[in-house]
Amino acid sequence: MTAGARLTIDLAALAGNYRLIREQVGPAAVGGVVKANGYGLGAVEVARTLIAEGCRHIFVALQGEAEALVPQLDGTAQVYILNGLLPGGEGPCAALGAVPVLNSLDQTERWAAQAASSGRRLPAVLQVDTGMSRMGFPADELDVLLARPALLERIDLRFVMSHLACADTPADAANAAQAARFAQIAARFPGVPRALDNSGGAFHPRGHFDLVRAGIALYGGAPNDRANPMQPVVTLEARIAQLRTIPAGTGVGYGLTFRTTRETRIATIPVGYADGWPRCLGNVGSAYVAGHRVAVAGRVSMDSMTLDVTDVPAEHLYPGAPVELLGPHQGIDAVAADAGTISYEILTQLSRRYERVYLPAKPA
Ligand SMILES: *Cc1c(COP(=O)(O)O)cnc(C)c1O
């Protein structure tokens, strides 16, 4: 291995998570969200795995992501663009056969115009804002849209969707308010399937409309602040690059922010903030060596960090010895908590420099 660490992506665990969400929300269907390169794990590999499990709805954020992904898939799943259409994107989007999420009247007018010039109805999802104030039709634009049936006639409406602001805190009253508002708005589009929930919403104790858009839970992240029933999908294993023993009173790393209080064994591993390991984990984060917790000693550098391995039995410490950064002792939720962020950010920052190994969903 010449990379600083090996990232292993367990596609069987991903497939298992997909099935678990499907059981959770049935009879609603489950679509897979693979934006940001499949939350950092590889959009093509993730999408193919989900499609093999029967998934028919794949969501990306950007049109460019759809352009990269669609040719890599077998055509059995529909690819949707959550962020909708930027001006000028209409022609290429229609040619690609991707389905834009129309978030505003302006986007709808441009897509309808594209349909007119293509001489056929074009597919789309309509997103309505039910309280998050980020994307989707505001109430006033929705009234305008519904008063202009000629506009919608040009569009083959596949779903009406919205997005929850507080899905990861199921007790928040905003969830019920958004779900009720969504049901009301969706009723203005009779016969059109409805999609509200993300991973968090999928675990709320109520119905799930017709389609769930699952992201983080597929990748093993906790869907809410209560429990994590998902299987871990990623492991990240570095190797010790160098070991040293330093006396008490010695500084370690940039700024010498760690000072030894005893004779200390320091292991340097070739993973740093340029690999997406958060710099804020300096003197805060952990790693594991042969199951023993070791603390990050000093600041995280760009391409390396230093660990206090003094309490690890010597037989586990040698150049090349494995160091667990993500694995059975420390998952993405734990690292995110230490770093003051969310598992989404830990995953999406995972370095392209890592060696990547995919464990197949089904035995080859
Ligand atoms: C990212 C995203 C999702 C997936 O959210 P998770 O919390 O990762 O399940 C679903 N819907 C929309 C609109 C999104 O932007």
mmCIF file of N, CA, C and O in Angstrom, residues 12 137 158 163 167 202 227 239 262 307 319 356:
data_model
loop_
_atom_site.group_PDB
_atom_site.id
_atom_site.type_symbol
_atom_site.label_atom_id
_atom_site.label_comp_id
_atom_site.label_asym_id
_atom_site.label_seq_id
_atom_site.Cartn_x
_atom_site.Cartn_y
_atom_site.Cartn_z
ATOM 1 N N ALA A 12 -22.019 -4.727 0.605
ATOM 2 C CA ALA A 12 -23.029 -5.642 1.171
ATOM 3 C C ALA A 12 -23.742 -4.967 2.340
ATOM 4 O O ALA A 12 -24.960 -5.105 2.503
ATOM 5 N N PHE A 137 -41.016 25.398 -4.312
ATOM 6 C CA PHE A 137 -42.000 26.462 -4.529
ATOM 7 C C PHE A 137 -42.474 27.068 -3.211
ATOM 8 O O PHE A 137 -42.978 26.359 -2.356
ATOM 9 N N ARG A 158 -43.802 13.506 -12.174
ATOM 10 C CA ARG A 158 -43.549 12.170 -11.616
ATOM 11 C C ARG A 158 -43.798 12.118 -10.111
ATOM 12 O O ARG A 158 -44.260 11.111 -9.588
ATOM 13 N N HIS A 163 -38.968 18.673 1.700
ATOM 14 C CA HIS A 163 -37.822 18.216 2.501
ATOM 15 C C HIS A 163 -37.979 18.719 3.930
ATOM 16 O O HIS A 163 -38.383 19.869 4.146
ATOM 17 N N ALA A 167 -35.614 16.517 10.515
ATOM 18 C CA ALA A 167 -35.889 15.075 10.485
ATOM 19 C C ALA A 167 -35.042 14.305 11.491
ATOM 20 O O ALA A 167 -35.475 13.265 12.003
ATOM 21 N N ALA A 202 -37.620 8.710 7.470
ATOM 22 C CA ALA A 202 -37.957 7.302 7.260
ATOM 23 C C ALA A 202 -38.187 6.578 8.581
ATOM 24 O O ALA A 202 -38.897 5.570 8.627
ATOM 25 N N ALA A 227 -30.890 6.564 17.980
ATOM 26 C CA ALA A 227 -30.238 5.261 17.869
ATOM 27 C C ALA A 227 -29.714 5.121 16.456
ATOM 28 O O ALA A 227 -30.151 5.836 15.556
ATOM 29 N N ARG A 239 -1.581 3.214 8.475
ATOM 30 C CA ARG A 239 -0.470 2.402 8.981
ATOM 31 C C ARG A 239 0.554 3.323 9.629
ATOM 32 O O ARG A 239 0.728 4.471 9.208
ATOM 33 N N ARG A 262 5.178 12.614 30.611
ATOM 34 C CA ARG A 262 5.872 11.380 30.972
ATOM 35 C C ARG A 262 6.659 10.951 29.735
ATOM 36 O O ARG A 262 6.474 11.531 28.645
ATOM 37 N N LEU A 307 0.083 10.351 17.238
ATOM 38 C CA LEU A 307 -0.763 9.674 18.221
ATOM 39 C C LEU A 307 0.082 9.299 19.433
ATOM 40 O O LEU A 307 1.232 8.854 19.289
ATOM 41 N N PRO A 319 6.677 -0.082 12.346
ATOM 42 C CA PRO A 319 6.360 0.605 11.087
ATOM 43 C C PRO A 319 5.456 -0.276 10.224
ATOM 44 O O PRO A 319 5.749 -1.469 10.031
ATOM 45 N N ARG A 356 -8.781 2.818 -2.212
ATOM 46 C CA ARG A 356 -10.190 2.463 -2.013
ATOM 47 C C ARG A 356 -10.425 1.011 -2.375
ATOM 48 O O ARG A 356 -10.062 0.560 -3.462
#
